[in-house]
Amino acid sequence: MTGDNAPRVLVVGGGPAGAATAIALRREVPGAHVTLVDKATFPRDKTCGDGLGPGARRVLDGLGLTELLKPFHMPMSVAISGPGGVEALARGPLMEGRDLAGYVTPRLALDDLLLNAARDAGAEVREGVAFEGLTPADGGRERVALSGASASEETFDLVVGADGAYSTVRRAIGVERPSMRHTHIAMRAYGRVTHPDKPVSDTLRFDFLESLLPVYGWVFPLPDDGANIGVGLPVNHLKRQTARHGRKLRDLFDLYVEDLERRGFSVSGVERVATHQLPHAAARTPMTAPGRAAVLVGDAAATINPLSGEGIFYGMAAGVQLAEHLGELDRSGVAWTGAGLAGALAGFEQAHRRRFARHFRECYLAQQLMRSKTWAGIATRAVASSDEAMAHVALMLFDEQSAGSRGLLRLAAHSVRPLLRH
């Protein structure tokens, strides 16, 4: 549709999910007027591990944005350590015929680049503008209240909530937030990390701490010995740690740094410490609400990997899928109202669930197993003994890999072989 009948879409949130949605919409529905708002002014920081794996890289490739990754650091390996001092290492970027290449992309820079790419694609970007709420309007549209740099009330054919874990759009359309049972919390900082023997600057590191399970830690390298350092764990476990031992999240972060130093790492200059909640995909949060011209993507829809805490890939992938379904609706000539729009949104949600359901289910199972010292040790030994298993796990952490029954049997076989030799 073109001219006065062109659909008007509001994307709330200027992070990777929102920017990718706006860019994909401009490609799939070139006649649409796409407005993207964010309450912040860019560049702005965002609490994140900054790891961008092969899945996210593939989405950016599909959007023609590969060049945006050139300024960022690209580690060639992934290391996973577990109980008993066992460490598994995948040396990339190619392993077992799969491309494991990823980047460490500080969100201060990445999000600004993606927001500018949305502008270049033809989206109207308004910074310093907050979403305040919405109400149903005539024709099945949404009347949206915006405040800030350009306060207004405007009507849109569709509102896309890409506004993160604490989504105001989600609350406005009556979708409940995920329970604490399916929510993690993370603390991230920046610092300098070195080791006399290990190539820290070349390796994305995940550590499952024997003394603190299910706490996991990470070190994602940046240039000049810099690193994004952090810990993550279930919110409910943090509450138990606080009740039983008086430990708060910063205490667990400090214990992880101490553990790194016991293993020979030098950690200094820790700064910019920040926390963030991570509602993960086992919650199966609805992405749409009956009778509303609104949809959720990314962290707002709780599509975070339960094993790694990665969310950028799934949010951007959802934005592209949504745009493709809306493009089909637009090309069919059906109006963006009533049953036509509802069918397109339902089709998108079903397609997204089908694509990632098994992957999220298996990542959640793996995350539950890694809460146990016994299973964490078995799993780490298994991936340490097999390049195939290690590549598989790396792609579960940063892509959409699923093991399936055969893969799980192979992993179990790898884990018992060392025991049978003794």
PDB file of N, CA and C in Angstrom, residues 213-281:
ATOM      1  N   LEU A 213      27.728 -23.214  41.668  1.00  0.00           N
ATOM      2  CA  LEU A 213      26.661 -23.618  40.756  1.00  0.00           C
ATOM      3  C   LEU A 213      25.292 -23.386  41.401  1.00  0.00           C
ATOM      4  N   PRO A 214      24.323 -22.863  40.639  1.00  0.00           N
ATOM      5  CA  PRO A 214      24.311 -22.696  39.181  1.00  0.00           C
ATOM      6  C   PRO A 214      24.845 -21.364  38.649  1.00  0.00           C
ATOM      7  N   VAL A 215      25.636 -20.652  39.448  1.00  0.00           N
ATOM      8  CA  VAL A 215      26.253 -19.431  38.941  1.00  0.00           C
ATOM      9  C   VAL A 215      27.207 -19.776  37.803  1.00  0.00           C
ATOM     10  N   TYR A 216      27.154 -19.004  36.733  1.00  0.00           N
ATOM     11  CA  TYR A 216      28.158 -19.136  35.682  1.00  0.00           C
ATOM     12  C   TYR A 216      28.799 -17.775  35.461  1.00  0.00           C
ATOM     13  N   GLY A 217      30.031 -17.784  35.002  1.00  0.00           N
ATOM     14  CA  GLY A 217      30.732 -16.536  34.746  1.00  0.00           C
ATOM     15  C   GLY A 217      31.229 -16.491  33.319  1.00  0.00           C
ATOM     16  N   TRP A 218      31.570 -15.297  32.859  1.00  0.00           N
ATOM     17  CA  TRP A 218      32.103 -15.178  31.504  1.00  0.00           C
ATOM     18  C   TRP A 218      33.179 -14.106  31.447  1.00  0.00           C
ATOM     19  N   VAL A 219      34.094 -14.295  30.507  1.00  0.00           N
ATOM     20  CA  VAL A 219      35.074 -13.283  30.143  1.00  0.00           C
ATOM     21  C   VAL A 219      35.063 -13.196  28.629  1.00  0.00           C
ATOM     22  N   PHE A 220      34.591 -12.071  28.104  1.00  0.00           N
ATOM     23  CA  PHE A 220      34.546 -11.860  26.659  1.00  0.00           C
ATOM     24  C   PHE A 220      35.559 -10.767  26.318  1.00  0.00           C
ATOM     25  N   PRO A 221      36.574 -11.083  25.530  1.00  0.00           N
ATOM     26  CA  PRO A 221      37.711 -10.175  25.357  1.00  0.00           C
ATOM     27  C   PRO A 221      37.431  -8.995  24.445  1.00  0.00           C
ATOM     28  N   LEU A 222      38.116  -7.903  24.753  1.00  0.00           N
ATOM     29  CA  LEU A 222      38.112  -6.686  23.958  1.00  0.00           C
ATOM     30  C   LEU A 222      39.561  -6.331  23.614  1.00  0.00           C
ATOM     31  N   PRO A 223      39.796  -5.407  22.722  1.00  0.00           N
ATOM     32  CA  PRO A 223      41.178  -5.052  22.383  1.00  0.00           C
ATOM     33  C   PRO A 223      41.973  -4.555  23.591  1.00  0.00           C
ATOM     34  N   ASP A 224      43.317  -4.669  23.477  1.00  0.00           N
ATOM     35  CA  ASP A 224      44.254  -4.137  24.483  1.00  0.00           C
ATOM     36  C   ASP A 224      44.024  -4.737  25.866  1.00  0.00           C
ATOM     37  N   ASP A 225      43.767  -6.046  25.912  1.00  0.00           N
ATOM     38  CA  ASP A 225      43.575  -6.800  27.157  1.00  0.00           C
ATOM     39  C   ASP A 225      42.308  -6.406  27.907  1.00  0.00           C
ATOM     40  N   GLY A 226      41.424  -5.639  27.281  1.00  0.00           N
ATOM     41  CA  GLY A 226      40.159  -5.336  27.916  1.00  0.00           C
ATOM     42  C   GLY A 226      39.219  -6.522  27.850  1.00  0.00           C
ATOM     43  N   ALA A 227      38.176  -6.505  28.676  1.00  0.00           N
ATOM     44  CA  ALA A 227      37.218  -7.613  28.670  1.00  0.00           C
ATOM     45  C   ALA A 227      35.909  -7.182  29.298  1.00  0.00           C
ATOM     46  N   ASN A 228      34.840  -7.795  28.823  1.00  0.00           N
ATOM     47  CA  ASN A 228      33.543  -7.743  29.476  1.00  0.00           C
ATOM     48  C   ASN A 228      33.507  -8.953  30.411  1.00  0.00           C
ATOM     49  N   ILE A 229      33.337  -8.715  31.709  1.00  0.00           N
ATOM     50  CA  ILE A 229      33.370  -9.770  32.727  1.00  0.00           C
ATOM     51  C   ILE A 229      32.014  -9.787  33.415  1.00  0.00           C
ATOM     52  N   GLY A 230      31.488 -10.987  33.696  1.00  0.00           N
ATOM     53  CA  GLY A 230      30.201 -11.000  34.359  1.00  0.00           C
ATOM     54  C   GLY A 230      29.836 -12.336  34.958  1.00  0.00           C
ATOM     55  N   VAL A 231      28.746 -12.336  35.698  1.00  0.00           N
ATOM     56  CA  VAL A 231      28.162 -13.558  36.248  1.00  0.00           C
ATOM     57  C   VAL A 231      26.666 -13.525  36.012  1.00  0.00           C
ATOM     58  N   GLY A 232      26.068 -14.715  35.887  1.00  0.00           N
ATOM     59  CA  GLY A 232      24.635 -14.837  35.754  1.00  0.00           C
ATOM     60  C   GLY A 232      24.129 -16.013  36.562  1.00  0.00           C
ATOM     61  N   LEU A 233      22.887 -15.947  37.007  1.00  0.00           N
ATOM     62  CA  LEU A 233      22.281 -17.028  37.788  1.00  0.00           C
ATOM     63  C   LEU A 233      20.785 -16.799  37.871  1.00  0.00           C
ATOM     64  N   PRO A 234      20.024 -17.849  38.223  1.00  0.00           N
ATOM     65  CA  PRO A 234      18.581 -17.664  38.415  1.00  0.00           C
ATOM     66  C   PRO A 234      18.282 -16.706  39.571  1.00  0.00           C
ATOM     67  N   VAL A 235      17.261 -15.865  39.398  1.00  0.00           N
ATOM     68  CA  VAL A 235      16.890 -14.922  40.445  1.00  0.00           C
ATOM     69  C   VAL A 235      16.564 -15.651  41.738  1.00  0.00           C
ATOM     70  N   ASN A 236      15.841 -16.764  41.646  1.00  0.00           N
ATOM     71  CA  ASN A 236      15.469 -17.493  42.856  1.00  0.00           C
ATOM     72  C   ASN A 236      16.681 -18.019  43.610  1.00  0.00           C
ATOM     73  N   HIS A 237      17.726 -18.407  42.864  1.00  0.00           N
ATOM     74  CA  HIS A 237      18.941 -18.872  43.531  1.00  0.00           C
ATOM     75  C   HIS A 237      19.629 -17.717  44.244  1.00  0.00           C
ATOM     76  N   LEU A 238      19.634 -16.544  43.623  1.00  0.00           N
ATOM     77  CA  LEU A 238      20.231 -15.382  44.287  1.00  0.00           C
ATOM     78  C   LEU A 238      19.493 -15.084  45.589  1.00  0.00           C
ATOM     79  N   LYS A 239      18.171 -15.183  45.563  1.00  0.00           N
ATOM     80  CA  LYS A 239      17.408 -14.938  46.783  1.00  0.00           C
ATOM     81  C   LYS A 239      17.803 -15.926  47.883  1.00  0.00           C
ATOM     82  N   ARG A 240      18.010 -17.201  47.498  1.00  0.00           N
ATOM     83  CA  ARG A 240      18.431 -18.195  48.497  1.00  0.00           C
ATOM     84  C   ARG A 240      19.836 -17.904  49.016  1.00  0.00           C
ATOM     85  N   GLN A 241      20.727 -17.490  48.123  1.00  0.00           N
ATOM     86  CA  GLN A 241      22.085 -17.147  48.548  1.00  0.00           C
ATOM     87  C   GLN A 241      22.072 -15.982  49.547  1.00  0.00           C
ATOM     88  N   THR A 242      21.201 -15.017  49.283  1.00  0.00           N
ATOM     89  CA  THR A 242      21.114 -13.866  50.176  1.00  0.00           C
ATOM     90  C   THR A 242      20.524 -14.272  51.521  1.00  0.00           C
ATOM     91  N   ALA A 243      19.473 -15.106  51.499  1.00  0.00           N
ATOM     92  CA  ALA A 243      18.825 -15.516  52.744  1.00  0.00           C
ATOM     93  C   ALA A 243      19.731 -16.399  53.597  1.00  0.00           C
ATOM     94  N   ARG A 244      20.471 -17.318  52.957  1.00  0.00           N
ATOM     95  CA  ARG A 244      21.265 -18.296  53.716  1.00  0.00           C
ATOM     96  C   ARG A 244      22.652 -17.790  54.076  1.00  0.00           C
ATOM     97  N   HIS A 245      23.282 -17.051  53.153  1.00  0.00           N
ATOM     98  CA  HIS A 245      24.685 -16.683  53.345  1.00  0.00           C
ATOM     99  C   HIS A 245      24.934 -15.185  53.337  1.00  0.00           C
ATOM    100  N   GLY A 246      23.872 -14.399  53.143  1.00  0.00           N
ATOM    101  CA  GLY A 246      24.049 -12.958  53.090  1.00  0.00           C
ATOM    102  C   GLY A 246      24.731 -12.473  51.828  1.00  0.00           C
ATOM    103  N   ARG A 247      24.844 -13.350  50.821  1.00  0.00           N
ATOM    104  CA  ARG A 247      25.533 -12.983  49.587  1.00  0.00           C
ATOM    105  C   ARG A 247      24.612 -12.225  48.651  1.00  0.00           C
ATOM    106  N   LYS A 248      25.088 -11.106  48.187  1.00  0.00           N
ATOM    107  CA  LYS A 248      24.389 -10.351  47.163  1.00  0.00           C
ATOM    108  C   LYS A 248      25.082 -10.583  45.822  1.00  0.00           C
ATOM    109  N   LEU A 249      24.495 -10.015  44.763  1.00  0.00           N
ATOM    110  CA  LEU A 249      25.025 -10.285  43.426  1.00  0.00           C
ATOM    111  C   LEU A 249      26.464  -9.823  43.298  1.00  0.00           C
ATOM    112  N   ARG A 250      26.806  -8.680  43.876  1.00  0.00           N
ATOM    113  CA  ARG A 250      28.192  -8.208  43.783  1.00  0.00           C
ATOM    114  C   ARG A 250      29.139  -9.163  44.498  1.00  0.00           C
ATOM    115  N   ASP A 251      28.694  -9.791  45.578  1.00  0.00           N
ATOM    116  CA  ASP A 251      29.533 -10.772  46.261  1.00  0.00           C
ATOM    117  C   ASP A 251      29.853 -11.945  45.350  1.00  0.00           C
ATOM    118  N   LEU A 252      28.854 -12.416  44.591  1.00  0.00           N
ATOM    119  CA  LEU A 252      29.068 -13.533  43.676  1.00  0.00           C
ATOM    120  C   LEU A 252      29.988 -13.127  42.534  1.00  0.00           C
ATOM    121  N   PHE A 253      29.846 -11.900  42.050  1.00  0.00           N
ATOM    122  CA  PHE A 253      30.754 -11.386  41.025  1.00  0.00           C
ATOM    123  C   PHE A 253      32.186 -11.377  41.560  1.00  0.00           C
ATOM    124  N   ASP A 254      32.377 -10.882  42.784  1.00  0.00           N
ATOM    125  CA  ASP A 254      33.720 -10.828  43.371  1.00  0.00           C
ATOM    126  C   ASP A 254      34.297 -12.225  43.570  1.00  0.00           C
ATOM    127  N   LEU A 255      33.451 -13.199  43.939  1.00  0.00           N
ATOM    128  CA  LEU A 255      33.919 -14.580  44.090  1.00  0.00           C
ATOM    129  C   LEU A 255      34.363 -15.148  42.745  1.00  0.00           C
ATOM    130  N   TYR A 256      33.679 -14.769  41.672  1.00  0.00           N
ATOM    131  CA  TYR A 256      34.108 -15.220  40.342  1.00  0.00           C
ATOM    132  C   TYR A 256      35.470 -14.623  39.985  1.00  0.00           C
ATOM    133  N   VAL A 257      35.658 -13.345  40.264  1.00  0.00           N
ATOM    134  CA  VAL A 257      36.960 -12.722  39.993  1.00  0.00           C
ATOM    135  C   VAL A 257      38.048 -13.420  40.805  1.00  0.00           C
ATOM    136  N   GLU A 258      37.762 -13.740  42.063  1.00  0.00           N
ATOM    137  CA  GLU A 258      38.738 -14.470  42.890  1.00  0.00           C
ATOM    138  C   GLU A 258      39.042 -15.833  42.287  1.00  0.00           C
ATOM    139  N   ASP A 259      38.027 -16.508  41.770  1.00  0.00           N
ATOM    140  CA  ASP A 259      38.228 -17.821  41.142  1.00  0.00           C
ATOM    141  C   ASP A 259      39.116 -17.684  39.897  1.00  0.00           C
ATOM    142  N   LEU A 260      38.892 -16.656  39.094  1.00  0.00           N
ATOM    143  CA  LEU A 260      39.762 -16.421  37.938  1.00  0.00           C
ATOM    144  C   LEU A 260      41.208 -16.227  38.380  1.00  0.00           C
ATOM    145  N   GLU A 261      41.418 -15.458  39.432  1.00  0.00           N
ATOM    146  CA  GLU A 261      42.772 -15.187  39.900  1.00  0.00           C
ATOM    147  C   GLU A 261      43.432 -16.430  40.463  1.00  0.00           C
ATOM    148  N   ARG A 262      42.653 -17.313  41.100  1.00  0.00           N
ATOM    149  CA  ARG A 262      43.218 -18.584  41.584  1.00  0.00           C
ATOM    150  C   ARG A 262      43.714 -19.436  40.425  1.00  0.00           C
ATOM    151  N   ARG A 263      43.085 -19.271  39.254  1.00  0.00           N
ATOM    152  CA  ARG A 263      43.475 -20.049  38.075  1.00  0.00           C
ATOM    153  C   ARG A 263      44.522 -19.343  37.225  1.00  0.00           C
ATOM    154  N   GLY A 264      45.118 -18.291  37.769  1.00  0.00           N
ATOM    155  CA  GLY A 264      46.238 -17.655  37.091  1.00  0.00           C
ATOM    156  C   GLY A 264      45.899 -16.426  36.275  1.00  0.00           C
ATOM    157  N   PHE A 265      44.631 -16.038  36.214  1.00  0.00           N
ATOM    158  CA  PHE A 265      44.253 -14.829  35.489  1.00  0.00           C
ATOM    159  C   PHE A 265      44.543 -13.603  36.358  1.00  0.00           C
ATOM    160  N   SER A 266      44.894 -12.519  35.731  1.00  0.00           N
ATOM    161  CA  SER A 266      45.037 -11.245  36.422  1.00  0.00           C
ATOM    162  C   SER A 266      43.878 -10.352  35.999  1.00  0.00           C
ATOM    163  N   VAL A 267      43.119  -9.867  36.984  1.00  0.00           N
ATOM    164  CA  VAL A 267      41.953  -9.021  36.719  1.00  0.00           C
ATOM    165  C   VAL A 267      42.164  -7.676  37.408  1.00  0.00           C
ATOM    166  N   SER A 268      42.061  -6.590  36.649  1.00  0.00           N
ATOM    167  CA  SER A 268      42.289  -5.263  37.228  1.00  0.00           C
ATOM    168  C   SER A 268      41.387  -4.243  36.546  1.00  0.00           C
ATOM    169  N   GLY A 269      41.300  -3.070  37.175  1.00  0.00           N
ATOM    170  CA  GLY A 269      40.566  -1.958  36.584  1.00  0.00           C
ATOM    171  C   GLY A 269      39.089  -2.203  36.383  1.00  0.00           C
ATOM    172  N   VAL A 270      38.462  -2.959  37.284  1.00  0.00           N
ATOM    173  CA  VAL A 270      37.035  -3.263  37.135  1.00  0.00           C
ATOM    174  C   VAL A 270      36.203  -1.993  37.305  1.00  0.00           C
ATOM    175  N   GLU A 271      35.337  -1.718  36.328  1.00  0.00           N
ATOM    176  CA  GLU A 271      34.518  -0.517  36.362  1.00  0.00           C
ATOM    177  C   GLU A 271      33.212  -0.758  35.619  1.00  0.00           C
ATOM    178  N   ARG A 272      32.332   0.242  35.657  1.00  0.00           N
ATOM    179  CA  ARG A 272      31.047   0.217  34.951  1.00  0.00           C
ATOM    180  C   ARG A 272      30.254  -1.050  35.283  1.00  0.00           C
ATOM    181  N   VAL A 273      30.175  -1.345  36.568  1.00  0.00           N
ATOM    182  CA  VAL A 273      29.431  -2.514  37.033  1.00  0.00           C
ATOM    183  C   VAL A 273      27.937  -2.218  36.939  1.00  0.00           C
ATOM    184  N   ALA A 274      27.174  -3.150  36.348  1.00  0.00           N
ATOM    185  CA  ALA A 274      25.736  -2.932  36.180  1.00  0.00           C
ATOM    186  C   ALA A 274      25.022  -4.269  36.184  1.00  0.00           C
ATOM    187  N   THR A 275      23.725  -4.257  36.524  1.00  0.00           N
ATOM    188  CA  THR A 275      22.933  -5.486  36.590  1.00  0.00           C
ATOM    189  C   THR A 275      21.743  -5.405  35.641  1.00  0.00           C
ATOM    190  N   HIS A 276      21.211  -6.580  35.335  1.00  0.00           N
ATOM    191  CA  HIS A 276      20.068  -6.633  34.424  1.00  0.00           C
ATOM    192  C   HIS A 276      19.370  -7.979  34.581  1.00  0.00           C
ATOM    193  N   GLN A 277      18.039  -7.974  34.512  1.00  0.00           N
ATOM    194  CA  GLN A 277      17.289  -9.225  34.546  1.00  0.00           C
ATOM    195  C   GLN A 277      17.173  -9.819  33.142  1.00  0.00           C
ATOM    196  N   LEU A 278      17.132 -11.145  33.073  1.00  0.00           N
ATOM    197  CA  LEU A 278      17.091 -11.868  31.806  1.00  0.00           C
ATOM    198  C   LEU A 278      15.939 -12.870  31.824  1.00  0.00           C
ATOM    199  N   PRO A 279      14.744 -12.482  31.376  1.00  0.00           N
ATOM    200  CA  PRO A 279      13.634 -13.444  31.292  1.00  0.00           C
ATOM    201  C   PRO A 279      13.874 -14.409  30.138  1.00  0.00           C
ATOM    202  N   HIS A 280      13.990 -15.695  30.450  1.00  0.00           N
ATOM    203  CA  HIS A 280      14.412 -16.614  29.389  1.00  0.00           C
ATOM    204  C   HIS A 280      13.249 -17.387  28.777  1.00  0.00           C
ATOM    205  N   ALA A 281      13.559 -18.078  27.682  1.00  0.00           N
ATOM    206  CA  ALA A 281      12.519 -18.574  26.780  1.00  0.00           C
ATOM    207  C   ALA A 281      11.704 -19.730  27.335  1.00  0.00           C
TER     208      ALA A 281
END
